[in-house]
CSV table of C-alpha atoms and ligand atoms in Angstrom, one decimal:
chain,number,residue,atom,x,y,z
A,115,MET,CA,77.3,95.4,97.9
A,116,THR,CA,74.7,92.7,99.0
A,117,SER,CA,72.3,94.4,101.4
A,118,ILE,CA,73.0,92.2,104.6
A,119,PHE,CA,76.7,93.1,104.4
A,120,LYS,CA,75.9,96.8,103.4
A,121,ASN,CA,73.3,97.0,106.4
A,122,ILE,CA,75.0,95.5,109.2
A,123,GLU,CA,78.6,94.9,108.5
A,124,SER,CA,81.0,98.0,109.3
A,125,ALA,CA,82.3,100.1,106.8
A,126,VAL,CA,85.8,99.2,107.6
A,127,GLN,CA,85.4,96.6,105.1
A,128,SER,CA,88.1,96.8,102.3
A,129,TYR,CA,88.8,93.5,100.1
A,130,ALA,CA,85.1,92.8,100.0
A,131,ARG,CA,84.6,96.3,98.0
A,132,ALA,CA,87.0,95.3,95.4
A,133,PHE,CA,85.6,91.7,95.0
A,134,PRO,CA,81.8,92.3,95.4
A,135,VAL,CA,80.5,88.8,95.0
A,136,ILE,CA,79.6,86.1,97.8
A,137,PHE,CA,82.3,83.5,97.9
A,138,LYS,CA,81.2,80.0,98.9
A,139,ARG,CA,84.2,77.6,98.7
A,140,ALA,CA,87.7,77.3,97.7
A,141,GLN,CA,90.2,74.8,96.4
A,142,GLY,CA,94.0,75.2,95.5
A,143,SER,CA,94.5,78.6,93.7
A,144,TYR,CA,90.6,79.0,93.2
A,145,LEU,CA,87.7,80.6,94.9
A,146,TYR,CA,84.1,80.0,93.9
A,147,ASP,CA,81.2,82.2,94.2
A,148,GLU,CA,77.6,81.4,95.1
A,149,LYS,CA,76.9,80.8,91.5
A,150,GLU,CA,79.9,78.6,91.0
A,151,ASN,CA,81.9,81.1,89.2
A,152,ALA,CA,85.6,80.5,89.6
A,153,TYR,CA,88.2,83.1,90.2
A,154,LEU,CA,92.0,82.4,90.1
A,155,ASP,CA,93.4,83.7,93.4
A,156,PHE,CA,96.3,85.9,93.3
A,157,LEU,CA,95.6,87.4,96.6
A,158,ALA,CA,95.9,84.2,98.6
A,159,GLY,CA,94.5,85.6,101.9
A,160,ALA,CA,97.0,88.6,101.5
A,161,GLY,CA,99.8,85.9,101.7
A,162,THR,CA,98.2,83.6,104.2
A,163,LEU,CA,97.5,80.8,101.8
A,164,ASN,CA,100.9,80.2,100.4
A,165,TYR,CA,99.9,76.4,100.1
A,166,GLY,CA,96.6,77.0,98.4
A,167,HIS,CA,93.1,76.9,99.8
A,168,ASN,CA,92.2,73.7,101.8
A,169,HIS,CA,95.3,71.6,100.8
A,170,PRO,CA,94.2,68.0,100.9
A,171,VAL,CA,97.1,66.7,103.0
A,172,LEU,CA,96.6,69.5,105.6
A,173,LYS,CA,93.0,69.1,105.6
A,174,SER,CA,93.0,65.5,106.0
A,175,ALA,CA,95.5,65.9,109.1
A,176,LEU,CA,93.2,68.4,110.5
A,177,LEU,CA,89.8,66.3,110.1
A,178,GLU,CA,91.8,63.3,111.7
A,179,TYR,CA,92.6,65.5,114.6
A,180,ILE,CA,89.2,66.9,115.2
A,181,GLU,CA,87.4,63.3,114.8
A,182,LYS,CA,89.8,62.3,117.6
A,183,ASP,CA,88.6,65.1,120.0
A,184,GLY,CA,92.0,66.6,119.8
A,185,ILE,CA,92.4,70.0,121.9
A,186,THR,CA,91.3,73.0,120.2
A,187,HIS,CA,92.0,75.8,122.4
A,188,GLY,CA,94.9,75.4,124.8
A,189,LEU,CA,95.9,78.6,126.2
A,190,ASP,CA,99.6,77.9,126.5
A,191,LEU,CA,99.4,74.3,127.7
A,192,HIS,CA,101.6,71.8,126.4
A,193,THR,CA,99.7,69.6,123.9
A,194,THR,CA,100.4,66.8,121.5
A,195,ALA,CA,99.6,69.1,118.7
A,196,LYS,CA,102.0,71.8,119.9
A,197,LYS,CA,104.8,69.4,120.6
A,198,ALA,CA,104.6,68.0,116.9
A,199,PHE,CA,105.0,71.8,115.7
A,200,LEU,CA,107.7,72.8,117.7
A,201,GLU,CA,109.6,69.5,116.9
A,202,ASN,CA,109.1,70.0,113.2
A,203,LEU,CA,109.9,73.7,113.4
A,204,ASN,CA,113.3,72.7,115.1
A,205,GLU,CA,114.3,69.7,113.1
A,206,LEU,CA,113.2,70.9,109.7
A,207,ILE,CA,113.6,74.8,109.7
A,208,PHE,CA,116.0,75.7,112.4
A,209,LYS,CA,118.5,72.9,112.6
A,210,PRO,CA,119.3,72.9,108.8
A,211,ARG,CA,119.7,76.7,108.8
A,212,ASN,CA,121.7,76.7,112.0
A,213,LEU,CA,119.4,78.9,113.7
A,214,HIS,CA,118.9,79.0,117.4
A,215,TYR,CA,115.5,80.6,118.6
A,216,VAL,CA,113.0,79.9,121.5
A,217,VAL,CA,109.3,80.3,120.2
A,218,GLN,CA,106.9,82.6,121.7
A,219,PHE,CA,103.4,82.0,121.0
A,220,THR,CA,101.6,85.3,120.9
A,221,GLY,CA,97.9,86.2,120.1
A,222,PRO,CA,97.0,84.7,116.6
A,223,THR,CA,97.5,87.9,114.5
A,224,GLY,CA,100.6,89.2,112.9
A,225,THR,CA,100.3,92.5,114.8
A,226,ASN,CA,100.6,90.6,118.3
A,227,ALA,CA,103.9,89.0,117.1
A,228,VAL,CA,105.2,92.4,116.1
A,229,GLU,CA,104.0,93.9,119.3
A,230,ALA,CA,105.8,91.3,121.2
A,231,ALA,CA,109.0,91.6,119.4
A,232,MET,CA,109.0,95.4,119.9
A,233,LYS,CA,108.1,94.8,123.7
A,234,ILE,CA,111.3,92.3,124.0
A,235,ALA,CA,113.7,94.8,122.3
A,236,ARG,CA,112.6,97.5,124.6
A,237,ASN,CA,112.8,95.5,127.8
A,238,VAL,CA,116.1,93.9,126.9
A,239,THR,CA,118.0,97.0,126.0
A,240,GLY,CA,116.2,99.5,128.4
A,241,ARG,CA,115.8,101.8,125.4
A,242,HIS,CA,112.5,102.9,123.9
A,243,ASN,CA,113.2,104.1,120.4
A,244,ILE,CA,112.7,101.5,117.5
A,245,VAL,CA,113.8,102.5,113.9
A,246,ALA,CA,111.5,101.4,111.2
A,247,PHE,CA,111.3,102.3,107.6
A,248,THR,CA,109.4,104.4,105.1
A,249,ASN,CA,106.5,102.2,103.5
A,250,GLY,CA,106.9,99.6,106.2
A,251,PHE,CA,103.9,97.9,107.2
A,252,HIS,CA,103.8,96.0,110.6
A,253,GLY,CA,100.1,96.0,111.7
A,254,VAL,CA,97.4,98.3,113.3
A,255,THR,CA,97.5,98.0,116.8
A,256,MET,CA,99.0,101.0,118.7
A,257,GLY,CA,102.7,99.8,118.9
A,258,SER,CA,103.0,98.1,115.5
A,259,MET,CA,101.0,100.9,113.9
A,260,ALA,CA,103.6,103.5,115.3
A,261,ALA,CA,106.2,101.3,113.2
A,262,THR,CA,103.7,101.4,110.2
A,263,GLY,CA,104.3,104.2,107.6
A,264,ASN,CA,101.2,104.5,105.9
A,265,SER,CA,99.1,107.6,107.0
A,266,HIS,CA,95.8,105.7,105.9
A,267,HIS,CA,96.5,103.7,108.9
A,268,ARG,CA,98.2,105.9,111.2
A,269,ASP,CA,95.5,108.5,110.9
A,270,ALA,CA,93.1,106.3,112.6
A,271,ALA,CA,95.0,105.9,115.9
A,272,GLY,CA,93.5,108.9,117.5
A,273,ILE,CA,96.4,109.4,119.7
A,274,PRO,CA,100.2,110.1,118.9
A,275,LEU,CA,102.0,107.2,117.7
A,276,ILE,CA,105.3,107.3,119.6
A,277,GLY,CA,108.5,105.5,120.3
A,278,VAL,CA,109.5,104.8,116.6
A,279,SER,CA,111.8,106.6,114.3
A,280,HIS,CA,111.3,106.1,110.3
A,281,LEU,CA,114.3,106.3,108.2
A,282,PRO,CA,114.3,105.7,104.3
A,283,TYR,CA,114.1,102.1,103.4
A,284,ALA,CA,116.6,100.6,100.7
A,285,GLY,CA,116.3,102.3,97.5
A,286,TYR,CA,113.9,105.0,98.9
A,287,MET,CA,115.9,107.9,97.6
A,288,GLY,CA,116.7,106.1,94.3
A,289,ASP,CA,120.6,106.6,93.5
A,290,LYS,CA,120.6,109.8,95.4
A,291,LEU,CA,121.3,108.4,98.8
A,292,ASP,CA,122.7,105.2,100.4
A,293,THR,CA,120.2,104.9,103.3
A,294,VAL,CA,122.4,102.6,105.1
A,295,THR,CA,124.9,105.1,105.2
A,296,LEU,CA,122.6,107.6,106.4
A,297,LEU,CA,121.3,105.2,109.1
A,298,ARG,CA,124.9,104.6,110.3
A,299,GLN,CA,125.4,108.4,110.3
A,300,LEU,CA,122.2,109.1,112.4
A,301,ILE,CA,123.2,106.4,114.8
A,302,GLU,CA,126.9,107.5,115.3
A,303,ASP,CA,126.2,111.0,115.5
A,304,SER,CA,125.4,111.8,119.1
A,305,SER,CA,123.9,115.1,117.8
A,306,SER,CA,121.6,113.6,115.1
A,307,GLY,CA,118.5,113.8,117.3
A,308,LEU,CA,117.9,110.0,116.8
A,309,ASP,CA,117.4,108.6,120.1
A,310,LYS,CA,119.6,105.2,120.2
A,311,PRO,CA,117.3,102.7,119.3
A,312,ALA,CA,116.3,99.5,121.0
A,313,ALA,CA,115.9,97.8,117.7
A,314,VAL,CA,115.9,98.1,113.9
A,315,MET,CA,112.5,96.5,112.5
A,316,LEU,CA,112.3,95.7,108.8
A,317,GLU,CA,110.6,93.6,106.2
A,318,THR,CA,113.1,92.4,103.6
A,319,ILE,CA,110.6,92.8,100.9
A,320,GLN,CA,107.7,95.4,101.8
A,321,GLY,CA,104.4,93.4,101.1
A,322,GLU,CA,101.9,96.4,101.9
A,323,GLY,CA,104.4,99.1,101.0
A,324,GLY,CA,104.6,98.4,97.5
A,325,LEU,CA,106.9,95.4,96.8
A,326,ASN,CA,110.2,97.3,97.8
A,327,ALA,CA,113.0,94.8,98.2
A,328,ALA,CA,116.1,95.3,100.0
A,329,SER,CA,119.3,94.0,98.5
A,330,ASN,CA,121.4,91.3,100.6
A,331,GLU,CA,124.1,94.0,100.9
A,332,TRP,CA,121.8,96.5,102.4
A,333,LEU,CA,120.6,93.8,104.7
A,334,ARG,CA,124.1,92.8,105.8
A,335,ALA,CA,124.9,96.3,106.3
A,336,VAL,CA,122.2,97.0,108.8
A,337,GLU,CA,122.9,93.8,110.6
A,338,LYS,CA,126.6,94.9,110.8
A,339,ILE,CA,125.3,98.5,112.3
A,340,CYS,CA,123.2,96.7,114.6
A,341,ARG,CA,126.0,94.5,116.0
A,342,GLU,CA,128.4,97.2,116.4
A,343,HIS,CA,125.9,99.4,118.4
A,344,ASP,CA,124.2,96.8,120.4
A,345,ILE,CA,120.8,97.1,118.7
A,346,LEU,CA,118.6,94.1,118.1
A,347,LEU,CA,117.6,93.4,114.8
A,348,ILE,CA,114.1,92.6,114.1
A,349,VAL,CA,112.8,90.9,110.8
A,350,ASP,CA,109.2,91.1,110.1
A,351,ASP,CA,108.6,88.0,108.1
A,352,ILE,CA,105.1,87.7,108.6
A,353,GLN,CA,104.2,88.3,104.7
A,354,ALA,CA,107.7,87.2,103.1
A,355,GLY,CA,108.2,84.4,105.2
A,356,CYS,CA,107.1,80.8,104.9
A,357,GLY,CA,108.5,80.4,101.5
A,358,ARG,CA,107.2,83.3,99.6
A,359,SER,CA,110.5,84.7,99.1
A,360,GLY,CA,111.8,81.3,97.4
A,361,ARG,CA,113.2,80.3,100.7
A,362,PHE,CA,111.5,79.5,104.2
A,363,PHE,CA,112.7,82.7,105.7
A,364,SER,CA,113.1,85.7,103.6
A,365,PHE,CA,116.6,86.7,105.0
A,366,GLU,CA,118.2,83.4,104.3
A,367,GLU,CA,119.7,84.4,101.1
A,368,SER,CA,121.4,87.6,102.8
A,369,GLY,CA,123.0,85.3,105.5
A,370,ILE,CA,121.9,87.6,108.4
A,371,LYS,CA,120.8,86.3,111.6
A,372,PRO,CA,118.2,88.4,113.1
A,373,ASP,CA,117.6,88.8,116.8
A,374,LEU,CA,113.9,88.6,116.5
A,375,VAL,CA,111.7,87.3,113.8
A,376,THR,CA,108.0,87.4,113.6
A,377,LEU,CA,106.0,85.0,111.6
A,378,SER,CA,102.3,84.5,111.0
A,379,LYS,CA,100.1,84.5,108.0
A,380,SER,CA,101.1,81.2,106.2
A,381,LEU,CA,102.5,79.6,109.3
A,382,SER,CA,99.4,77.5,109.9
A,383,GLY,CA,99.5,76.7,106.1
A,384,TYR,CA,95.8,76.5,106.2
A,385,GLY,CA,94.7,79.9,106.7
A,386,LEU,CA,94.1,79.4,110.4
A,387,PRO,CA,95.2,82.1,112.9
A,388,PHE,CA,98.6,81.6,114.2
A,389,ALA,CA,101.5,83.9,115.0
A,390,VAL,CA,105.1,83.4,116.6
A,391,THR,CA,107.9,85.6,117.7
A,392,LEU,CA,111.2,84.0,117.2
A,393,ILE,CA,113.7,85.0,120.0
A,394,LYS,CA,117.3,84.5,120.2
A,395,PRO,CA,117.4,82.4,123.7
A,396,GLU,CA,119.7,85.1,125.3
A,397,TYR,CA,116.9,87.8,124.7
A,398,ASP,CA,114.0,85.6,126.2
A,399,THR,CA,113.7,87.6,129.3
A,400,TRP,CA,110.0,87.3,129.7
A,401,LYS,CA,108.5,86.8,133.1
A,402,PRO,CA,105.8,84.1,133.0
A,403,GLY,CA,102.6,85.5,131.6
A,404,GLU,CA,104.0,89.1,131.1
A,405,HIS,CA,102.9,89.1,127.6
A,406,ASN,CA,99.8,87.0,127.2
A,407,GLY,CA,96.5,86.5,125.2
A,408,THR,CA,93.8,84.0,125.4
A,409,PHE,CA,94.2,82.7,121.8
A,410,ARG,CA,97.7,81.7,122.0
A,411,GLY,CA,97.0,78.0,121.8
A,412,ASN,CA,95.1,77.5,118.5
A,413,ASN,CA,95.8,73.8,118.4
A,414,HIS,CA,94.0,73.4,114.9
A,415,ALA,CA,96.7,75.8,113.6
A,416,PHE,CA,99.5,73.7,115.2
A,417,VAL,CA,98.3,70.4,113.6
A,418,THR,CA,98.2,72.1,110.0
A,419,ALA,CA,101.3,74.2,110.7
A,420,ALA,CA,103.3,70.9,111.8
A,421,LYS,CA,101.9,69.1,108.6
A,422,ALA,CA,102.7,71.7,106.2
A,423,LEU,CA,106.5,71.9,107.5
A,424,GLU,CA,106.7,68.2,107.1
A,425,TYR,CA,105.2,68.0,103.7
A,426,PHE,CA,106.8,71.0,102.1
A,427,TRP,CA,109.9,71.5,104.0
A,428,SER,CA,111.4,68.4,104.7
A,429,ASP,CA,113.5,68.4,101.7
A,430,ALA,CA,114.5,70.8,98.8
A,431,THR,CA,111.9,69.6,96.4
A,432,PHE,CA,109.1,72.3,97.1
A,433,GLN,CA,111.7,75.2,97.4
A,434,THR,CA,113.2,74.2,94.0
A,435,GLU,CA,109.8,74.2,92.4
A,436,VAL,CA,108.9,77.4,94.1
A,437,GLN,CA,112.1,78.9,92.8
A,438,ALA,CA,111.7,77.8,89.2
A,439,LYS,CA,108.1,79.4,89.3
A,440,ILE,CA,109.7,82.6,90.4
A,441,VAL,CA,112.1,82.7,87.7
A,442,HIS,CA,108.9,82.4,85.3
A,443,LEU,CA,107.0,85.0,87.2
A,444,THR,CA,109.9,87.4,86.7
A,445,GLN,CA,110.1,86.7,82.9
A,446,ARG,CA,106.4,87.0,82.5
A,447,LEU,CA,106.1,90.4,84.3
A,448,GLN,CA,109.0,91.8,82.4
A,449,GLY,CA,107.2,90.5,79.2
A,450,ILE,CA,103.7,92.4,80.3
A,451,ALA,CA,105.6,95.6,80.8
A,452,LYS,CA,107.8,95.3,77.8
A,453,GLY,CA,107.0,97.9,75.4
A,454,PHE,CA,105.2,100.4,77.7
A,455,ASP,CA,106.9,103.6,79.1
A,456,LYS,CA,108.7,102.6,82.3
A,457,ASN,CA,107.0,105.6,84.0
A,458,LEU,CA,103.7,103.9,83.1
A,459,ILE,CA,104.3,100.3,84.3
A,460,LYS,CA,107.3,98.5,85.5
A,461,PRO,CA,108.0,95.1,87.2
A,462,LYS,CA,108.9,95.1,90.9
A,463,GLY,CA,109.5,92.9,93.7
A,464,ARG,CA,111.3,89.9,94.6
A,465,GLY,CA,110.4,86.0,95.0
A,466,PHE,CA,106.7,85.5,94.7
A,467,MET,CA,106.3,88.9,95.9
A,468,GLN,CA,106.5,90.6,92.6
A,469,GLY,CA,104.2,92.9,90.8
A,470,LEU,CA,103.7,95.7,88.4
A,471,GLU,CA,104.4,99.5,89.5
A,472,CYS,CA,101.8,101.6,87.8
A,473,ARG,CA,101.9,105.4,87.2
A,474,ASP,CA,99.1,105.7,89.8
A,475,GLY,CA,96.7,104.2,91.8
A,476,GLU,CA,94.1,104.7,89.4
A,477,LEU,CA,95.7,102.9,86.6
A,478,ALA,CA,96.4,99.9,89.1
A,479,GLY,CA,93.0,100.0,90.4
A,480,ALA,CA,91.7,99.8,86.9
A,481,ILE,CA,94.0,96.9,86.0
A,482,CYS,CA,92.8,94.9,89.1
A,483,ARG,CA,89.0,95.5,88.1
A,484,TYR,CA,89.4,94.7,84.6
A,485,ALA,CA,91.3,91.5,85.8
A,486,PHE,CA,88.4,90.6,88.3
A,487,ASP,CA,85.8,90.9,85.6
A,488,HIS,CA,87.9,88.2,83.8
A,489,GLY,CA,88.2,85.7,86.8
A,490,LEU,CA,91.3,86.9,88.4
A,491,ILE,CA,91.5,88.0,91.9
A,492,ILE,CA,94.3,90.5,92.3
A,493,GLU,CA,94.9,93.5,94.5
A,494,THR,CA,97.2,96.5,94.8
A,495,SER,CA,99.6,97.7,97.5
A,496,GLY,CA,102.0,100.8,98.0
A,497,ALA,CA,101.5,104.2,99.3
A,498,ASP,CA,98.8,105.2,96.7
A,499,SER,CA,97.8,101.6,95.9
A,500,GLN,CA,99.9,101.9,92.7
A,501,VAL,CA,101.6,98.5,92.6
A,502,VAL,CA,99.8,95.5,91.4
A,503,LYS,CA,100.6,92.6,93.4
A,504,CYS,CA,101.0,88.8,92.4
A,505,LEU,CA,100.5,87.1,95.6
A,506,CYS,CA,99.5,83.7,94.3
A,507,PRO,CA,99.6,80.6,96.1
A,508,LEU,CA,103.3,79.0,96.0
A,509,THR,CA,101.4,75.7,95.1
A,510,ILE,CA,99.9,77.2,92.0
A,511,SER,CA,100.6,74.8,88.8
A,512,LEU,CA,102.4,76.4,86.1
A,513,ASP,CA,99.3,76.3,83.9
A,514,ASP,CA,97.2,78.2,86.3
A,515,LEU,CA,100.0,80.7,86.8
A,516,ASN,CA,100.2,81.3,83.2
A,517,LYS,CA,96.4,81.4,83.1
A,518,GLY,CA,96.5,84.4,85.7
A,519,LEU,CA,99.2,86.1,84.2
A,520,ASP,CA,97.4,85.9,80.6
A,521,ILE,CA,94.5,87.7,82.3
A,522,LEU,CA,96.8,90.2,83.9
A,523,GLN,CA,98.6,90.8,80.5
A,524,ASN,CA,95.2,91.4,79.0
A,525,ALA,CA,94.2,93.8,81.8
A,526,VAL,CA,97.2,95.8,81.4
A,527,THR,CA,97.1,96.0,77.5
A,528,HIS,CA,93.5,97.0,77.6
A,529,THR,CA,93.7,99.5,80.6
A,530,LEU,CA,96.8,101.2,79.4
A,531,LYS,CA,95.4,101.5,75.6
A,532,THR,CA,92.3,103.0,77.3
A,533,SER,CA,94.2,105.3,79.5
A,534,LEU,CA,96.5,106.3,76.6
A,535,ARG,CA,93.5,106.8,74.0
A,536,ALA,CA,91.6,109.1,76.7
A,537,ALA,CA,94.9,111.3,77.2
A,538,SER,CA,95.4,112.0,73.4
F,830,PLP,N1,103.8,92.7,109.3
F,830,PLP,C1,103.6,92.6,108.0
F,830,PLP,C2,104.9,92.4,107.2
F,830,PLP,C3,102.4,92.4,107.3
F,830,PLP,O1,102.3,92.1,106.0
F,830,PLP,C4,101.1,92.4,108.1
F,830,PLP,C5,99.9,92.3,107.5
F,830,PLP,O2,99.7,92.3,106.2
F,830,PLP,C6,101.3,92.4,109.5
F,830,PLP,C7,102.6,92.7,110.1
F,830,PLP,C8,100.2,92.4,110.5
F,830,PLP,O3,99.4,91.2,110.4
F,830,PLP,P1,98.0,91.1,111.0
F,830,PLP,O4,97.1,91.7,109.9
F,830,PLP,O5,97.9,89.6,111.0
F,830,PLP,O6,97.9,91.7,112.2
């Protein structure tokens, strides 16, 4: 690690350890280091750069706004930038999908939006417990961390994490147990020990938890339980939303209508901090300022977000292109894993949240290191960092997608052969 970062930046840094160069600029699907070496970016700001780095249309909208002294910081004041964002969200996203939400602007990180959603559910129902799922990741502030499964994050809390019950996610028990039946049983049995929850909170595809994807049937069954028992349904779409599943919201295909939805990461479209909690109007019981935050009015993010909605989501063109690339990605990942033992490596995930589950974190880490040495930035996820995760920009060209997947393929072949040779 370069000395200034080693000397005075906290040891908490993580991605920087995996990619130990100094990055200088970025465009589209590429990052460039100080020496002008190019890296294909299959990490994309951990899902924040769905439209790539510095998209020219978003950039010029932002530059024009700044040039005209547009408001930068606006608390929760009404501004022209916020107006345009809300109008586009309503016209281009909510209305065509027959969704009715009010928008809460929270502090600008994902965890803020999750904290708000959890608070609303508790205040509306008067219950404290929230059901979250194994391998779920919802952030690292106290409330959202209580809903996060990973002990690496939880252990840092320093105090007990309370108010959340973790139940097995879709497929967690393999074919041995239908986890949605268990959820129902625990909720309906007054002697199960599960306090009746205010909400069930889930990711439809678990990003940090290792690309576990719930089926549409599972999601619909969870929604049904929530409706029957007067429990709110929260979909945390911070990573899987904004197109990454192949549609704007990751739950669209299932037809469910969550009571609360959290969005952040790619919402600004430009990597600018921005988060919202979408609330069914009947649950918008906030008193003015009850949940606040100084940075709820990042107007630069509103400008790029409004432009991104207009440019990418006004019609079905972008979505259709993304879905075609997803089919290609699925096929290529299947091809890469083909010929290897399924216990060693297998494809996993849904949409543009797919990857390769490896036998262990060591193998997955070695694959990512080889890939980085050959110009591809790609990271792992999962309880033991055992899943190599392709999180490339949705705007990536087919050529670049193939280029990155070729590097990944070589990394897999090289690493597995080396590891098998060492074992024999
Ligand atoms: N929820 C999900 C599904 C996430 O993937 C993340 C971050 O990876 C968060 C919440 C937390 O977002 P942030 O890191 O911006 O607080």
